[in-house]
CSV table of C-alpha atoms in Angstrom, one decimal:
chain,number,residue,atom,x,y,z
X,1,MET,CA,-37.1,-6.4,26.7
X,2,SER,CA,-36.4,-9.5,24.6
X,3,THR,CA,-33.1,-9.0,23.0
X,4,LEU,CA,-33.0,-12.6,21.3
X,5,PRO,CA,-33.0,-12.0,17.0
X,6,ARG,CA,-35.7,-12.6,15.9
X,7,ALA,CA,-36.6,-15.7,13.1
X,8,LEU,CA,-35.9,-14.4,9.7
X,9,THR,CA,-39.6,-15.4,7.9
X,10,VAL,CA,-37.9,-16.4,3.3
X,11,VAL,CA,-41.1,-15.6,0.7
X,12,PRO,CA,-40.8,-18.9,-0.9
X,13,GLY,CA,-39.6,-18.2,-4.8
X,14,PRO,CA,-42.1,-19.8,-7.3
X,15,ALA,CA,-41.8,-23.3,-7.9
X,16,VAL,CA,-40.2,-24.7,-11.1
X,17,THR,CA,-42.7,-27.2,-13.0
X,18,PRO,CA,-40.6,-29.8,-15.1
X,19,ALA,CA,-42.3,-28.8,-18.0
X,20,ALA,CA,-40.6,-24.7,-17.6
X,21,GLY,CA,-37.1,-26.7,-16.1
X,22,ARG,CA,-37.4,-29.1,-20.0
X,23,ARG,CA,-38.7,-25.5,-22.3
X,24,ALA,CA,-35.9,-24.3,-20.7
X,25,ALA,CA,-32.7,-26.7,-21.0
X,26,ARG,CA,-34.4,-26.9,-24.4
X,27,ARG,CA,-33.6,-22.8,-25.1
X,28,ARG,CA,-30.2,-23.9,-23.7
X,29,GLY,CA,-29.4,-26.1,-25.9
X,30,ARG,CA,-30.3,-24.2,-28.8
X,31,ARG,CA,-28.1,-21.6,-27.6
X,32,GLU,CA,-25.0,-24.3,-27.5
X,33,SER,CA,-25.8,-25.2,-30.5
X,34,ALA,CA,-25.8,-22.0,-32.4
X,35,THR,CA,-22.5,-21.7,-30.7
X,36,ALA,CA,-21.5,-24.7,-31.8
X,37,TRP,CA,-22.2,-23.8,-35.3
X,38,ALA,CA,-21.4,-20.5,-35.3
X,39,PHE,CA,-17.8,-21.8,-34.9
X,40,ILE,CA,-17.4,-24.4,-37.1
X,41,SER,CA,-19.9,-23.3,-40.4
X,42,PRO,CA,-16.0,-21.6,-41.5
X,43,ALA,CA,-14.5,-25.2,-41.9
X,44,VAL,CA,-17.6,-26.0,-43.2
X,45,VAL,CA,-17.5,-23.4,-46.2
X,46,VAL,CA,-13.9,-25.6,-46.9
X,47,ILE,CA,-15.5,-28.9,-46.8
X,48,LEU,CA,-18.1,-28.0,-48.8
X,49,GLY,CA,-16.3,-25.9,-51.8
X,50,LEU,CA,-13.2,-27.7,-51.7
X,51,SER,CA,-14.5,-31.4,-51.2
X,52,ILE,CA,-17.8,-32.3,-51.0
X,53,VAL,CA,-19.1,-30.2,-54.9
X,54,PRO,CA,-15.8,-30.5,-56.4
X,55,VAL,CA,-16.3,-34.2,-56.2
X,56,VAL,CA,-19.9,-34.4,-57.3
X,57,TRP,CA,-19.1,-32.1,-59.8
X,58,SER,CA,-16.2,-34.2,-61.4
X,59,LEU,CA,-19.2,-36.8,-61.5
X,60,LEU,CA,-21.6,-34.6,-63.5
X,61,LEU,CA,-18.4,-34.5,-65.8
X,62,SER,CA,-17.9,-37.6,-66.5
X,63,PHE,CA,-21.2,-38.1,-68.4
X,64,ARG,CA,-20.6,-34.8,-70.3
X,65,ALA,CA,-18.4,-34.7,-73.8
X,66,ASP,CA,-16.4,-31.2,-71.6
X,67,ASP,CA,-13.8,-29.0,-72.8
X,68,LEU,CA,-14.0,-26.9,-69.3
X,69,VAL,CA,-12.7,-24.2,-72.3
X,70,THR,CA,-16.7,-24.4,-74.8
X,71,PRO,CA,-20.6,-26.1,-73.2
X,72,GLY,CA,-20.2,-29.8,-73.4
X,73,ARG,CA,-23.0,-32.2,-73.2
X,74,TRP,CA,-23.9,-35.3,-72.3
X,75,VAL,CA,-22.9,-38.4,-73.1
X,76,GLY,CA,-23.8,-40.3,-70.4
X,77,LEU,CA,-21.7,-43.7,-70.0
X,78,ASP,CA,-19.2,-42.7,-73.2
X,79,ASN,CA,-16.7,-42.0,-71.5
X,80,TYR,CA,-16.5,-45.7,-69.8
X,81,ARG,CA,-17.1,-47.5,-72.5
X,82,ALA,CA,-14.3,-45.2,-74.1
X,83,LEU,CA,-11.9,-46.3,-71.4
X,84,ALA,CA,-13.2,-49.7,-71.9
X,85,GLN,CA,-11.6,-49.9,-75.1
X,86,ASP,CA,-8.4,-47.1,-74.8
X,87,PRO,CA,-5.3,-49.1,-74.8
X,88,GLY,CA,-3.6,-45.9,-73.2
X,89,PHE,CA,-5.5,-46.2,-70.0
X,90,ARG,CA,-5.2,-50.5,-69.8
X,91,THR,CA,-1.1,-49.9,-69.7
X,92,ALA,CA,-1.9,-47.1,-67.5
X,93,VAL,CA,-4.1,-50.2,-65.3
X,94,GLY,CA,-1.2,-52.3,-66.1
X,95,ASN,CA,1.9,-49.1,-64.9
X,96,THR,CA,-0.5,-49.1,-61.8
X,97,LEU,CA,-0.8,-52.3,-60.6
X,98,LEU,CA,2.7,-53.4,-61.3
X,99,TYR,CA,4.3,-50.6,-58.8
X,100,SER,CA,2.2,-51.3,-56.6
X,101,ALA,CA,2.4,-54.8,-56.0
X,102,LEU,CA,5.9,-54.2,-56.0
X,103,TYR,CA,6.0,-51.2,-53.6
X,104,VAL,CA,3.1,-51.9,-50.9
X,105,PRO,CA,4.6,-55.3,-49.6
X,106,LEU,CA,8.3,-54.0,-50.0
X,107,SER,CA,7.8,-50.6,-47.8
X,108,LEU,CA,6.0,-53.0,-45.1
X,109,ALA,CA,8.4,-55.5,-45.3
X,110,GLY,CA,11.6,-53.0,-45.1
X,111,GLY,CA,9.8,-51.0,-42.5
X,112,LEU,CA,8.8,-53.6,-40.1
X,113,ALA,CA,12.7,-55.2,-40.8
X,114,LEU,CA,13.4,-51.5,-39.6
X,115,ALA,CA,11.6,-51.3,-36.9
X,116,LEU,CA,12.2,-54.4,-35.0
X,117,ALA,CA,16.5,-53.9,-35.8
X,118,LEU,CA,15.7,-49.9,-34.5
X,119,ASN,CA,13.3,-51.3,-31.2
X,120,ARG,CA,16.1,-51.2,-29.1
X,121,ARG,CA,18.7,-49.8,-26.8
X,122,ILE,CA,22.3,-49.2,-28.1
X,123,ARG,CA,23.7,-45.0,-28.5
X,124,PHE,CA,22.5,-42.7,-31.1
X,125,ILE,CA,19.3,-44.9,-31.7
X,126,GLY,CA,17.5,-41.4,-31.3
X,127,LEU,CA,19.9,-40.4,-34.6
X,128,TYR,CA,19.0,-43.5,-36.5
X,129,ARG,CA,15.0,-42.9,-35.8
X,130,THR,CA,15.4,-39.3,-37.2
X,131,LEU,CA,17.5,-40.7,-40.6
X,132,VAL,CA,15.1,-42.9,-41.5
X,133,PHE,CA,12.1,-40.6,-40.9
X,134,VAL,CA,13.5,-37.9,-42.7
X,135,PRO,CA,13.1,-39.2,-46.7
X,136,PHE,CA,9.5,-39.1,-45.5
X,137,VAL,CA,9.8,-35.3,-44.7
X,138,VAL,CA,11.1,-34.8,-48.0
X,139,SER,CA,8.6,-34.0,-50.8
X,140,ALA,CA,8.0,-36.4,-54.1
X,141,THR,CA,9.1,-33.3,-55.9
X,142,ALA,CA,12.3,-32.3,-54.5
X,143,GLN,CA,13.0,-36.2,-54.2
X,144,GLY,CA,11.8,-36.6,-58.2
X,145,VAL,CA,14.5,-33.6,-59.0
X,146,LEU,CA,17.5,-35.6,-56.8
X,147,PHE,CA,17.0,-38.4,-58.2
X,148,SER,CA,17.3,-36.9,-62.2
X,149,PHE,CA,20.5,-35.7,-61.3
X,150,ILE,CA,21.7,-39.1,-59.5
X,151,LEU,CA,20.3,-41.3,-62.2
X,152,ASP,CA,21.2,-38.9,-65.6
X,153,PRO,CA,22.7,-41.3,-67.6
X,154,GLU,CA,25.3,-39.0,-69.3
X,155,PHE,CA,26.3,-37.0,-66.0
X,156,GLY,CA,25.0,-38.2,-62.7
X,157,VAL,CA,26.3,-39.8,-60.7
X,158,ALA,CA,24.7,-43.9,-60.9
X,159,ASN,CA,26.8,-43.5,-64.4
X,160,SER,CA,29.9,-42.3,-62.7
X,161,LEU,CA,30.2,-45.0,-60.0
X,162,LEU,CA,29.6,-47.8,-62.6
X,163,HIS,CA,32.0,-47.0,-64.8
X,164,GLN,CA,34.9,-46.6,-61.9
X,165,VAL,CA,33.5,-50.3,-61.1
X,166,GLY,CA,34.5,-51.4,-64.4
X,167,LEU,CA,30.8,-51.5,-65.7
X,168,SER,CA,29.1,-50.5,-68.7
X,169,PRO,CA,26.2,-47.3,-68.1
X,170,GLN,CA,22.8,-47.7,-67.8
X,171,GLY,CA,19.6,-45.6,-68.8
X,172,PHE,CA,17.9,-45.7,-66.1
X,173,LEU,CA,15.2,-43.1,-65.9
X,174,THR,CA,15.0,-43.2,-70.1
X,175,ASP,CA,15.2,-47.3,-70.2
X,176,PRO,CA,11.0,-48.6,-70.6
X,177,ASP,CA,12.7,-51.7,-69.2
X,178,GLN,CA,13.9,-50.0,-65.7
X,179,ALA,CA,11.5,-46.7,-65.2
X,180,ILE,CA,9.3,-48.0,-63.0
X,181,TYR,CA,10.9,-50.2,-61.4
X,182,LEU,CA,14.1,-47.6,-59.9
X,183,LEU,CA,10.1,-45.1,-59.5
X,184,VAL,CA,9.4,-47.5,-56.7
X,185,LEU,CA,13.3,-47.9,-55.3
X,186,ILE,CA,13.5,-43.5,-55.1
X,187,SER,CA,9.8,-44.5,-53.5
X,188,LEU,CA,11.3,-47.1,-50.9
X,189,TRP,CA,13.2,-44.1,-49.8
X,190,SER,CA,11.2,-42.1,-48.6
X,191,GLY,CA,7.7,-44.3,-48.3
X,192,VAL,CA,10.0,-47.1,-45.3
X,193,GLY,CA,9.8,-44.2,-42.8
X,194,PHE,CA,6.6,-43.7,-42.3
X,195,CYS,CA,5.8,-47.2,-41.8
X,196,VAL,CA,9.5,-47.8,-39.7
X,197,VAL,CA,7.4,-45.3,-37.1
X,198,VAL,CA,4.0,-46.3,-37.2
X,199,TYR,CA,5.3,-49.7,-36.1
X,200,LEU,CA,8.5,-48.6,-33.9
X,201,ALA,CA,5.6,-47.4,-31.4
X,202,ALA,CA,2.7,-50.5,-31.7
X,203,LEU,CA,6.1,-52.7,-30.6
X,204,GLN,CA,6.0,-50.4,-27.7
X,205,ASP,CA,2.5,-51.7,-27.2
X,206,VAL,CA,3.5,-55.8,-27.5
X,207,PRO,CA,3.2,-57.3,-24.0
X,208,PRO,CA,6.9,-57.5,-22.3
X,209,GLU,CA,5.6,-60.3,-20.5
X,210,LEU,CA,4.5,-62.6,-23.1
X,211,VAL,CA,8.0,-61.9,-24.8
X,212,GLU,CA,9.3,-62.7,-21.1
X,213,ALA,CA,7.1,-66.0,-20.3
X,214,ALA,CA,7.9,-67.4,-24.3
X,215,ARG,CA,11.9,-67.0,-23.5
X,216,ILE,CA,11.4,-68.8,-20.2
X,217,ASP,CA,9.3,-71.5,-22.4
X,218,GLY,CA,12.3,-71.7,-24.5
X,219,ALA,CA,10.9,-70.0,-27.7
X,220,GLY,CA,14.1,-68.0,-29.5
X,221,ARG,CA,14.2,-64.5,-31.4
X,222,ALA,CA,11.9,-66.4,-34.6
X,223,ARG,CA,8.8,-68.2,-33.0
X,224,VAL,CA,9.0,-64.9,-30.4
X,225,LEU,CA,8.3,-63.1,-33.7
X,226,ARG,CA,5.7,-65.0,-35.3
X,227,HIS,CA,3.3,-66.2,-32.4
X,228,ILE,CA,3.9,-63.2,-30.9
X,229,VAL,CA,5.6,-59.8,-32.4
X,230,LEU,CA,3.5,-60.5,-35.3
X,231,PRO,CA,0.1,-61.5,-34.2
X,232,THR,CA,-0.5,-58.4,-31.6
X,233,LEU,CA,0.6,-55.6,-34.8
X,234,THR,CA,-2.1,-57.8,-37.2
X,235,PRO,CA,-3.9,-54.1,-36.7
X,236,VAL,CA,-1.5,-51.9,-37.3
X,237,THR,CA,-0.1,-53.9,-40.5
X,238,VAL,CA,-3.5,-54.0,-41.8
X,239,PHE,CA,-3.6,-50.2,-41.4
X,240,LEU,CA,-0.5,-50.1,-43.2
X,241,LEU,CA,-1.3,-51.5,-46.4
X,242,LEU,CA,-4.3,-50.1,-46.7
X,243,TRP,CA,-2.4,-46.4,-46.3
X,244,GLN,CA,0.1,-47.7,-48.2
X,245,LEU,CA,-2.2,-48.9,-51.1
X,246,ILE,CA,-4.1,-45.9,-51.8
X,247,THR,CA,-0.5,-44.1,-51.3
X,248,ALA,CA,0.7,-46.4,-54.6
X,249,LEU,CA,-2.4,-46.5,-56.8
X,250,GLN,CA,-2.5,-42.0,-57.0
X,251,VAL,CA,1.4,-41.3,-57.4
X,252,PHE,CA,1.8,-39.3,-59.3
X,253,ASP,CA,4.5,-35.7,-58.5
X,254,LEU,CA,7.4,-38.5,-58.4
X,255,ILE,CA,6.6,-39.0,-62.4
X,256,TYR,CA,5.5,-35.9,-62.8
X,257,VAL,CA,8.7,-34.7,-62.1
X,258,THR,CA,11.2,-37.4,-63.3
X,259,THR,CA,10.0,-39.6,-66.4
X,260,LYS,CA,6.3,-38.4,-67.0
X,261,GLY,CA,5.1,-41.0,-67.7
X,262,GLY,CA,7.6,-42.4,-70.4
X,263,PRO,CA,9.6,-43.2,-71.7
X,264,LEU,CA,7.4,-45.2,-74.0
X,265,GLY,CA,4.6,-45.1,-72.0
X,266,SER,CA,6.4,-47.3,-68.9
X,267,THR,CA,5.6,-45.5,-66.4
X,268,GLY,CA,2.2,-43.4,-66.8
X,269,VAL,CA,-0.1,-44.6,-64.3
X,270,VAL,CA,-4.0,-43.7,-64.2
X,271,VAL,CA,-3.9,-40.1,-62.0
X,272,TYR,CA,-1.0,-39.7,-64.6
X,273,PHE,CA,-3.7,-40.0,-67.3
X,274,VAL,CA,-5.9,-38.5,-65.7
X,275,TRP,CA,-4.0,-35.1,-65.5
X,276,GLN,CA,-3.0,-35.5,-69.6
X,277,GLN,CA,-6.6,-35.8,-70.3
X,278,ALA,CA,-7.8,-33.4,-68.0
X,279,PHE,CA,-4.7,-30.5,-69.0
X,280,GLN,CA,-3.2,-31.9,-72.0
X,281,MET,CA,-5.6,-33.4,-74.0
X,282,PHE,CA,-8.2,-30.6,-72.8
X,283,THR,CA,-11.2,-34.3,-72.5
X,284,ALA,CA,-11.9,-32.8,-69.2
X,285,GLY,CA,-14.4,-35.4,-69.1
X,286,TYR,CA,-13.4,-38.4,-70.3
X,287,GLY,CA,-10.2,-37.2,-68.1
X,288,ALA,CA,-13.0,-37.4,-64.7
X,289,ALA,CA,-14.0,-41.0,-66.0
X,290,ALA,CA,-11.2,-41.8,-65.5
X,291,ALA,CA,-10.1,-40.7,-61.7
X,292,TYR,CA,-14.2,-41.7,-61.2
X,293,VAL,CA,-13.0,-46.1,-62.1
X,294,LEU,CA,-10.4,-45.0,-59.3
X,295,ALA,CA,-12.2,-43.2,-56.8
X,296,VAL,CA,-14.0,-46.8,-57.3
X,297,ALA,CA,-10.8,-48.8,-57.1
X,298,LEU,CA,-9.8,-47.2,-53.7
X,299,LEU,CA,-13.2,-48.1,-52.6
X,300,VAL,CA,-13.5,-51.6,-53.3
X,301,ALA,CA,-9.7,-52.0,-52.3
X,302,GLY,CA,-10.9,-50.2,-48.6
X,303,GLY,CA,-13.5,-52.6,-48.3
X,304,ALA,CA,-12.3,-55.3,-49.3
X,305,LEU,CA,-8.9,-54.8,-46.2
X,306,ARG,CA,-12.0,-53.6,-44.0
X,307,LEU,CA,-13.6,-56.9,-44.7
X,308,VAL,CA,-10.7,-58.8,-43.7
X,309,ARG,CA,-9.9,-57.6,-40.6
X,310,ARG,CA,-13.7,-57.8,-39.4
X,311,LEU,CA,-12.8,-61.2,-40.2
X,312,GLN,CA,-9.8,-61.9,-38.1
X,313,GLU,CA,-11.6,-60.0,-35.4
X,314,ARG,CA,-14.6,-63.0,-35.6
X,315,THR,CA,-11.8,-65.6,-36.1
X,316,GLU,CA,-9.8,-64.4,-32.7
X,317,GLY,CA,-13.0,-63.8,-30.6
X,318,ALA,CA,-14.9,-67.6,-31.9
X,319,VAL,CA,-10.7,-69.3,-30.3
X,320,ARG,CA,-11.2,-67.3,-27.6
């Protein structure tokens, strides 16, 4: 008798058709989608409840005369027409534009200068970078409280120092001619740190071979900065310009803590005007209209900067 093992016989299973495979893939995709939505649904509910719904509700509110307590009525564009004739709103817009025109370029220039100074290998460079960034972490409310004590016209440290050097005391935040400029300086104390960190990260991407080649060709520091470093930093500069502009147009907490829009309305900005109308005057519809004027201004500014960036990219591509 032969001792060789018998050959195994494999019974073929049912053939899988392409249509059945597609159906299985669709079922698998639906299960994966259901699982994904189950995980992200809490975040979606939060976003809808805290972002989208309030935006739509405030838009509708801007077309109503409403104090959020008694039943309101539909007034259409009357709130926006009233804003165009409101001298208080025009003053707030002017103060906001002045604040932004000073804060944005100075924060970018100061951030770039400090980043260039800190982009080197020296002793304690980590400590210096940390000290520059620390003010950015401090909240605007804490900054306002701190500088309110320092700049107090009667008991503040600033006037004490001026007295020590023989100068007359100043009104600082109580002087209509000085208040807005001092608020810009306070904001720069913290806002420059963010620009420094971003510029320091961008400076690491400057091609060192281009810098070395320029130096070999005899280019000095000024030419290297102008023709190599600054063009490389252009995308980062556009981002910071937009970021700082949005920050400046939305300034509120620093003003609320320090001057409350005074003295004589010299520091009243658009966001503070919105807060006053909604929560002091109880004209929420009017405040919502002012808020949407600010929102449109932010969208226009962002769109303009994006358009400028695209035109620059097309110009650079054409040159190459």
